[in-house]
């Protein structure tokens, strides 16, 4: 809330919004972290200069496009190419050898946002000659970010800024080897795009849809409360092949979750784990 906020979103207002969204869209945010949701709704109200909360509820009831817009505001979509380069270095050093032994590699990026993380992984696989035998599923709750991911088009400046991420992750080519530039935009190479299937999947309500050798879900669980985190970790466990690997965000954990005793740590700092059997 800024000092200019016209109305303040407290616990009751937040609950009313969560119920309304569920009733009118079927998206259930009740197990998201309240603190983060509160900040996002407050921001929506401040940016749109909304001064009457009851009127906001009425407008949302009458306008499904407005509900969709609010839902998109509730999810945080920040990401970048080779985000946390040391994480990708640990994949190169500690996970690739296991992937190498597989006849086909199935990977699931859950909560992939605009897709930079997925293309980073595809580039990495290509550098170990593993891309050809890989199938990468990339999912998110938000169709708008998935459309960007699917297009493979990004802002050129942000890619140039992150050229160092690629190098720091252990890449020894040029990031620009993996895209062409068109009208000031980056366009990811078709070879990378052809190995990725983008689709919507809601971690709150959708089930397991395949078996994966590696699941990557970073910076998503952090927005969920403990009971939803546990449920989603169980979904990941059920979706892993024997000895399958799981990577979560550096601020996330599976300690004290129902799957902790069934997983062994690969890298404690970069939160990579492996199914014990
Ligand atoms: C901060 S981004 C993380 C992007 C990427 N994994 C990274 O670490 O750079 C979080 C993503 O989780 C997605 N998300 C939030 N709730 C979700 C849900 N219930 N099911 C699937 N994706 C969800 C958001 O739409 C957003 O794109």
Tab-separated table of C-alpha atoms and ligand atoms in Angstrom:
chain	number	residue	atom	x	y	z
A	1	UNK	CA	0.000	0.000	0.000
A	2	UNK	CA	1.351	3.460	-0.869
A	3	UNK	CA	0.519	6.595	1.149
A	4	UNK	CA	-1.750	7.554	-1.793
A	5	UNK	CA	-3.832	4.352	-1.630
A	6	UNK	CA	-7.503	5.232	-1.713
A	7	UNK	CA	-8.676	1.960	-0.207
A	8	UNK	CA	-6.735	-0.542	1.823
A	9	UNK	CA	-6.945	-4.261	1.105
A	10	UNK	CA	-7.200	-6.066	4.438
A	11	UNK	CA	-7.868	-9.760	5.162
A	12	UNK	CA	-11.633	-9.463	4.608
A	13	UNK	CA	-11.371	-7.641	1.285
A	14	UNK	CA	-8.781	-10.170	0.089
A	15	UNK	CA	-11.058	-13.083	1.027
A	16	UNK	CA	-13.944	-11.493	-0.889
A	17	UNK	CA	-11.760	-11.118	-3.981
A	18	UNK	CA	-10.490	-14.711	-3.734
A	19	UNK	CA	-14.050	-16.071	-3.449
A	20	UNK	CA	-15.273	-13.930	-6.344
A	21	UNK	CA	-12.412	-15.059	-8.599
A	22	UNK	CA	-13.110	-18.680	-7.739
A	23	UNK	CA	-16.856	-18.300	-8.392
A	24	UNK	CA	-16.437	-16.490	-11.688
A	25	UNK	CA	-13.342	-18.130	-13.178
A	26	UNK	CA	-12.778	-21.400	-11.311
A	27	UNK	CA	-9.226	-20.333	-10.345
A	28	UNK	CA	-8.638	-21.039	-6.666
A	29	UNK	CA	-6.141	-18.684	-5.014
A	30	UNK	CA	-7.151	-19.566	-1.441
A	31	UNK	CA	-3.888	-21.455	-0.793
A	32	UNK	CA	-1.574	-18.793	-2.177
A	33	UNK	CA	0.528	-16.783	0.278
A	34	UNK	CA	-1.829	-14.081	1.606
A	35	UNK	CA	0.942	-11.516	1.961
A	36	UNK	CA	1.932	-11.691	-1.685
A	37	UNK	CA	-1.698	-11.699	-2.903
A	38	UNK	CA	-2.503	-8.718	-0.708
A	39	UNK	CA	0.363	-6.755	-2.232
A	40	UNK	CA	-0.734	-7.639	-5.764
A	41	UNK	CA	-4.411	-6.727	-5.224
A	42	UNK	CA	-3.391	-3.477	-3.524
A	43	UNK	CA	-1.192	-2.671	-6.503
A	44	UNK	CA	-4.067	-3.391	-8.908
A	45	UNK	CA	-6.291	-1.019	-6.913
A	46	UNK	CA	-3.680	1.727	-6.730
A	47	UNK	CA	-2.665	1.523	-10.402
A	48	UNK	CA	-6.302	1.576	-11.543
A	49	UNK	CA	-7.185	4.314	-8.999
A	50	UNK	CA	-10.128	2.295	-7.696
A	51	UNK	CA	-11.907	4.186	-4.915
A	52	UNK	CA	-14.972	2.026	-4.188
A	53	UNK	CA	-14.396	-1.602	-3.192
A	54	UNK	CA	-18.063	-2.686	-3.505
A	55	UNK	CA	-18.168	-1.176	-7.005
A	56	UNK	CA	-14.999	-3.096	-7.885
A	57	UNK	CA	-16.687	-6.364	-6.860
A	58	UNK	CA	-19.758	-5.464	-8.922
A	59	UNK	CA	-17.625	-4.566	-11.960
A	60	UNK	CA	-15.752	-7.865	-11.673
A	61	UNK	CA	-19.051	-9.772	-11.544
A	62	UNK	CA	-20.241	-8.022	-14.712
A	63	UNK	CA	-17.015	-8.230	-16.717
A	64	UNK	CA	-15.198	-11.535	-17.201
A	65	UNK	CA	-12.333	-9.798	-19.075
A	66	UNK	CA	-11.709	-7.742	-15.942
A	67	UNK	CA	-11.557	-10.907	-13.814
A	68	UNK	CA	-9.013	-12.391	-16.231
A	69	UNK	CA	-6.981	-9.220	-16.095
A	70	UNK	CA	-6.974	-9.270	-12.290
A	71	UNK	CA	-5.917	-12.947	-12.290
A	72	UNK	CA	-2.944	-12.058	-14.482
A	73	UNK	CA	-2.007	-9.297	-12.051
A	74	UNK	CA	-2.003	-11.803	-9.182
A	75	UNK	CA	0.707	-13.998	-10.633
A	76	UNK	CA	4.308	-12.808	-10.644
A	77	UNK	CA	5.945	-13.495	-14.014
A	78	UNK	CA	9.505	-12.245	-13.507
A	79	UNK	CA	12.091	-14.431	-15.227
A	80	UNK	CA	15.189	-14.135	-17.423
A	81	UNK	CA	17.472	-16.165	-19.682
A	82	UNK	CA	19.884	-18.340	-17.633
A	83	UNK	CA	18.446	-16.857	-14.413
A	84	UNK	CA	20.785	-17.802	-11.537
A	85	UNK	CA	23.696	-18.887	-13.771
A	86	UNK	CA	25.143	-21.112	-11.018
A	87	UNK	CA	21.934	-23.136	-11.040
A	88	UNK	CA	22.495	-23.908	-14.719
A	89	UNK	CA	26.171	-24.614	-13.991
A	90	UNK	CA	25.039	-27.204	-11.432
A	91	UNK	CA	22.784	-28.789	-14.067
A	92	UNK	CA	25.772	-28.991	-16.416
A	93	UNK	CA	28.021	-30.465	-13.717
A	94	UNK	CA	25.669	-32.667	-11.720
A	95	UNK	CA	22.550	-33.582	-13.697
A	96	UNK	CA	23.637	-33.936	-17.325
A	97	UNK	CA	25.518	-37.204	-16.684
A	98	UNK	CA	22.295	-38.904	-15.549
A	99	UNK	CA	20.326	-37.482	-18.507
A	100	UNK	CA	23.053	-38.720	-20.817
A	101	UNK	CA	22.248	-42.353	-20.007
A	102	UNK	CA	18.573	-42.119	-20.961
A	103	UNK	CA	17.214	-43.215	-24.374
A	104	UNK	CA	14.643	-40.379	-24.320
A	105	UNK	CA	14.690	-37.407	-21.951
A	106	UNK	CA	11.389	-35.991	-20.739
A	107	UNK	CA	11.495	-32.661	-18.925
A	108	UNK	CA	8.688	-30.608	-17.367
A	109	UNK	CA	9.079	-26.898	-16.620
A	110	UNK	CA	6.116	-26.042	-14.354
A	111	UNK	CA	5.385	-22.315	-13.981
A	112	UNK	CA	7.556	-21.457	-16.990
A	113	UNK	CA	6.278	-17.863	-17.366
A	114	UNK	CA	7.468	-16.272	-20.630
A	115	UNK	CA	9.776	-19.218	-21.347
A	116	UNK	CA	13.323	-17.888	-20.932
A	117	UNK	CA	14.136	-20.668	-18.447
A	118	UNK	CA	12.888	-23.282	-20.907
A	119	UNK	CA	14.978	-21.958	-23.804
A	120	UNK	CA	17.990	-21.819	-21.446
A	121	UNK	CA	17.511	-25.521	-20.755
A	122	UNK	CA	17.072	-26.323	-24.452
A	123	UNK	CA	20.343	-24.473	-25.219
A	124	UNK	CA	22.113	-26.394	-22.466
A	125	UNK	CA	20.799	-29.741	-23.785
A	126	UNK	CA	21.914	-28.797	-27.289
A	127	UNK	CA	25.452	-28.159	-26.008
A	128	UNK	CA	25.631	-31.736	-24.673
A	129	UNK	CA	24.092	-33.240	-27.842
A	130	UNK	CA	21.039	-34.200	-25.803
A	131	UNK	CA	18.433	-31.946	-27.426
A	132	UNK	CA	17.533	-34.356	-30.227
A	133	UNK	CA	16.417	-37.028	-27.774
A	134	UNK	CA	14.609	-34.587	-25.477
A	135	UNK	CA	10.957	-33.596	-25.192
A	136	UNK	CA	10.352	-30.525	-23.051
A	137	UNK	CA	6.891	-29.742	-21.672
A	138	UNK	CA	6.513	-26.183	-20.438
A	139	UNK	CA	3.375	-25.163	-18.566
A	140	UNK	CA	1.911	-22.180	-16.770
A	141	UNK	CA	-1.469	-21.083	-15.433
A	142	UNK	CA	-1.316	-17.834	-17.440
A	143	UNK	CA	-2.127	-17.988	-21.176
A	144	UNK	CA	-0.679	-14.529	-21.899
A	145	UNK	CA	2.836	-15.452	-20.742
A	146	UNK	CA	2.570	-18.792	-22.543
A	147	UNK	CA	1.804	-16.956	-25.801
A	148	UNK	CA	5.060	-15.009	-25.412
A	149	UNK	CA	6.931	-18.231	-24.597
A	150	UNK	CA	5.492	-19.986	-27.623
A	151	UNK	CA	6.432	-17.103	-29.953
A	152	UNK	CA	10.052	-17.262	-28.729
A	153	UNK	CA	10.317	-13.484	-29.249
A	154	UNK	CA	12.042	-11.311	-26.670
A	155	UNK	CA	13.405	-7.852	-26.164
A	156	UNK	CA	16.920	-7.647	-27.631
A	157	UNK	CA	18.288	-5.325	-24.913
A	158	UNK	CA	17.281	-7.677	-22.091
A	159	UNK	CA	19.006	-10.552	-23.899
A	160	UNK	CA	22.195	-8.533	-24.349
A	161	UNK	CA	22.131	-7.624	-20.650
A	162	UNK	CA	21.921	-11.316	-19.812
A	163	UNK	CA	24.657	-12.527	-22.184
A	164	UNK	CA	26.827	-12.778	-19.043
A	165	UNK	CA	24.338	-15.150	-17.395
A	166	UNK	CA	24.926	-17.598	-20.230
A	167	UNK	CA	28.721	-17.371	-19.892
A	168	UNK	CA	28.571	-17.663	-16.091
A	169	UNK	CA	26.454	-20.799	-16.443
A	170	UNK	CA	29.411	-22.408	-18.246
A	171	UNK	CA	28.358	-21.662	-21.827
A	172	UNK	CA	31.347	-21.227	-24.118
A	173	UNK	CA	29.636	-20.128	-27.322
A	174	UNK	CA	27.697	-16.897	-27.873
A	175	UNK	CA	24.104	-16.633	-26.705
A	176	UNK	CA	23.423	-15.018	-30.090
A	177	UNK	CA	24.212	-18.364	-31.775
A	178	UNK	CA	20.760	-19.455	-30.570
A	179	UNK	CA	18.627	-16.660	-31.956
A	180	UNK	CA	18.230	-14.291	-34.880
A	181	UNK	CA	17.430	-10.615	-34.545
A	182	UNK	CA	14.405	-9.267	-36.363
A	183	UNK	CA	13.210	-5.660	-36.049
A	184	UNK	CA	14.994	-5.194	-32.737
A	185	UNK	CA	13.589	-8.426	-31.327
A	186	UNK	CA	15.213	-11.721	-30.500
A	187	UNK	CA	13.689	-14.750	-32.222
A	188	UNK	CA	14.778	-18.080	-30.720
A	189	UNK	CA	16.010	-20.687	-33.220
A	190	UNK	CA	13.424	-23.102	-34.631
A	191	UNK	CA	15.529	-26.072	-33.567
A	192	UNK	CA	15.032	-25.107	-29.904
A	193	UNK	CA	11.351	-24.236	-30.370
A	194	UNK	CA	10.598	-27.533	-32.082
A	195	UNK	CA	11.543	-29.507	-28.958
A	196	UNK	CA	9.205	-27.622	-26.599
A	197	UNK	CA	5.472	-28.164	-26.045
A	198	UNK	CA	3.854	-25.194	-24.285
A	199	UNK	CA	0.460	-25.592	-22.653
A	200	UNK	CA	-1.647	-24.423	-19.729
A	201	UNK	CA	-1.537	-26.442	-16.528
A	202	UNK	CA	-2.779	-25.258	-13.161
A	203	UNK	CA	-0.712	-26.693	-10.314
A	204	UNK	CA	-3.612	-26.075	-7.910
A	205	UNK	CA	-6.210	-28.127	-9.732
A	206	UNK	CA	-4.713	-30.169	-12.588
A	207	UNK	CA	-3.330	-33.680	-12.268
A	208	UNK	CA	-0.130	-35.416	-13.280
A	209	UNK	CA	-0.060	-35.773	-17.086
A	210	UNK	CA	3.123	-37.730	-17.808
A	211	UNK	CA	6.290	-39.217	-16.261
A	212	UNK	CA	9.406	-37.037	-16.316
A	213	UNK	CA	13.129	-37.586	-15.880
A	214	UNK	CA	13.540	-33.997	-14.703
A	215	UNK	CA	11.006	-31.520	-13.333
A	216	UNK	CA	12.012	-27.877	-12.968
A	217	UNK	CA	9.706	-25.623	-10.974
A	218	UNK	CA	11.549	-22.577	-9.714
A	219	UNK	CA	10.165	-19.502	-7.992
A	220	UNK	CA	6.565	-20.746	-8.030
A	221	UNK	CA	6.140	-22.622	-4.703
A	222	UNK	CA	7.258	-19.471	-2.919
A	223	UNK	CA	3.853	-17.933	-3.731
A	224	UNK	CA	1.939	-20.875	-2.188
A	225	UNK	CA	1.156	-21.664	1.464
A	226	UNK	CA	2.622	-24.777	3.094
A	227	UNK	CA	-0.337	-27.074	2.419
A	228	UNK	CA	-0.416	-26.177	-1.298
A	229	UNK	CA	3.390	-26.538	-1.499
A	230	UNK	CA	3.067	-30.052	-0.020
A	231	UNK	CA	0.306	-30.976	-2.467
A	232	UNK	CA	2.298	-29.727	-5.476
A	233	UNK	CA	5.493	-31.481	-4.310
A	234	UNK	CA	3.480	-34.724	-4.075
A	235	UNK	CA	2.224	-34.104	-7.644
A	236	UNK	CA	5.849	-33.702	-8.785
A	237	UNK	CA	6.892	-36.873	-6.955
A	238	UNK	CA	4.080	-38.801	-8.677
A	239	UNK	CA	5.213	-37.375	-12.019
A	240	UNK	CA	8.859	-38.452	-11.707
A	241	UNK	CA	10.329	-41.580	-13.265
A	242	UNK	CA	12.532	-43.889	-11.182
A	243	UNK	CA	15.534	-41.863	-9.974
A	244	UNK	CA	13.884	-38.821	-11.603
A	245	UNK	CA	15.241	-35.396	-10.631
A	246	UNK	CA	13.491	-32.299	-9.292
A	247	UNK	CA	14.758	-28.700	-9.209
A	248	UNK	CA	12.989	-26.003	-7.193
A	249	UNK	CA	13.891	-22.368	-6.494
A	250	UNK	CA	16.802	-21.402	-4.250
A	251	UNK	CA	14.419	-19.931	-1.643
A	252	UNK	CA	12.142	-22.981	-1.722
A	253	UNK	CA	12.494	-26.299	0.073
A	254	UNK	CA	11.125	-29.782	0.224
A	255	UNK	CA	12.384	-30.267	3.784
A	256	UNK	CA	9.439	-31.081	6.084
A	257	UNK	CA	7.306	-31.966	3.056
A	258	UNK	CA	5.690	-35.410	2.585
A	259	UNK	CA	8.281	-36.342	-0.062
A	260	UNK	CA	11.423	-35.359	1.876
A	261	UNK	CA	12.256	-38.895	3.040
A	262	UNK	CA	11.845	-40.282	-0.485
A	263	UNK	CA	14.257	-37.838	-2.141
A	264	UNK	CA	18.013	-37.393	-1.868
A	265	UNK	CA	19.843	-34.096	-2.275
A	266	UNK	CA	21.985	-33.541	-5.360
A	267	UNK	CA	22.826	-29.900	-4.685
A	268	UNK	CA	21.659	-28.298	-1.420
A	269	UNK	CA	22.275	-24.705	-2.539
A	270	UNK	CA	20.581	-25.019	-5.920
A	271	UNK	CA	17.822	-27.251	-4.538
A	272	UNK	CA	18.196	-30.177	-6.882
A	273	UNK	CA	16.941	-33.539	-5.674
A	274	UNK	CA	16.623	-37.060	-6.942
A	275	UNK	CA	14.059	-39.777	-6.271
A	276	UNK	CA	15.716	-42.438	-4.088
A	277	UNK	CA	14.197	-45.311	-6.095
B	1	LIG	C1	8.140	-15.917	-10.967
B	1	LIG	S1	7.554	-16.874	-12.297
B	1	LIG	C2	8.811	-18.113	-12.381
B	1	LIG	C3	9.318	-18.307	-13.789
B	1	LIG	C4	10.505	-19.252	-13.925
B	1	LIG	N1	10.208	-20.560	-13.393
B	1	LIG	C5	11.724	-18.665	-13.248
B	1	LIG	O1	12.078	-19.108	-12.143
B	1	LIG	O2	12.350	-17.758	-13.801
B	1	LIG	C6	6.186	-17.740	-11.536
B	1	LIG	C7	5.246	-18.360	-12.564
B	1	LIG	O3	4.364	-19.287	-11.891
B	1	LIG	C8	3.118	-19.231	-12.544
B	1	LIG	N2	2.069	-19.786	-11.668
B	1	LIG	C9	1.498	-19.202	-10.588
B	1	LIG	N3	0.529	-20.001	-10.099
B	1	LIG	C10	0.511	-21.113	-10.875
B	1	LIG	C11	-0.277	-22.291	-10.877
B	1	LIG	N4	-1.237	-22.484	-9.979
B	1	LIG	N5	-0.036	-23.223	-11.816
B	1	LIG	C12	0.930	-23.033	-12.762
B	1	LIG	N6	1.699	-21.931	-12.818
B	1	LIG	C13	1.496	-20.983	-11.884
B	1	LIG	C14	2.932	-17.753	-12.832
B	1	LIG	O4	1.958	-17.510	-13.841
B	1	LIG	C15	4.339	-17.327	-13.235
B	1	LIG	O5	4.510	-17.354	-14.630
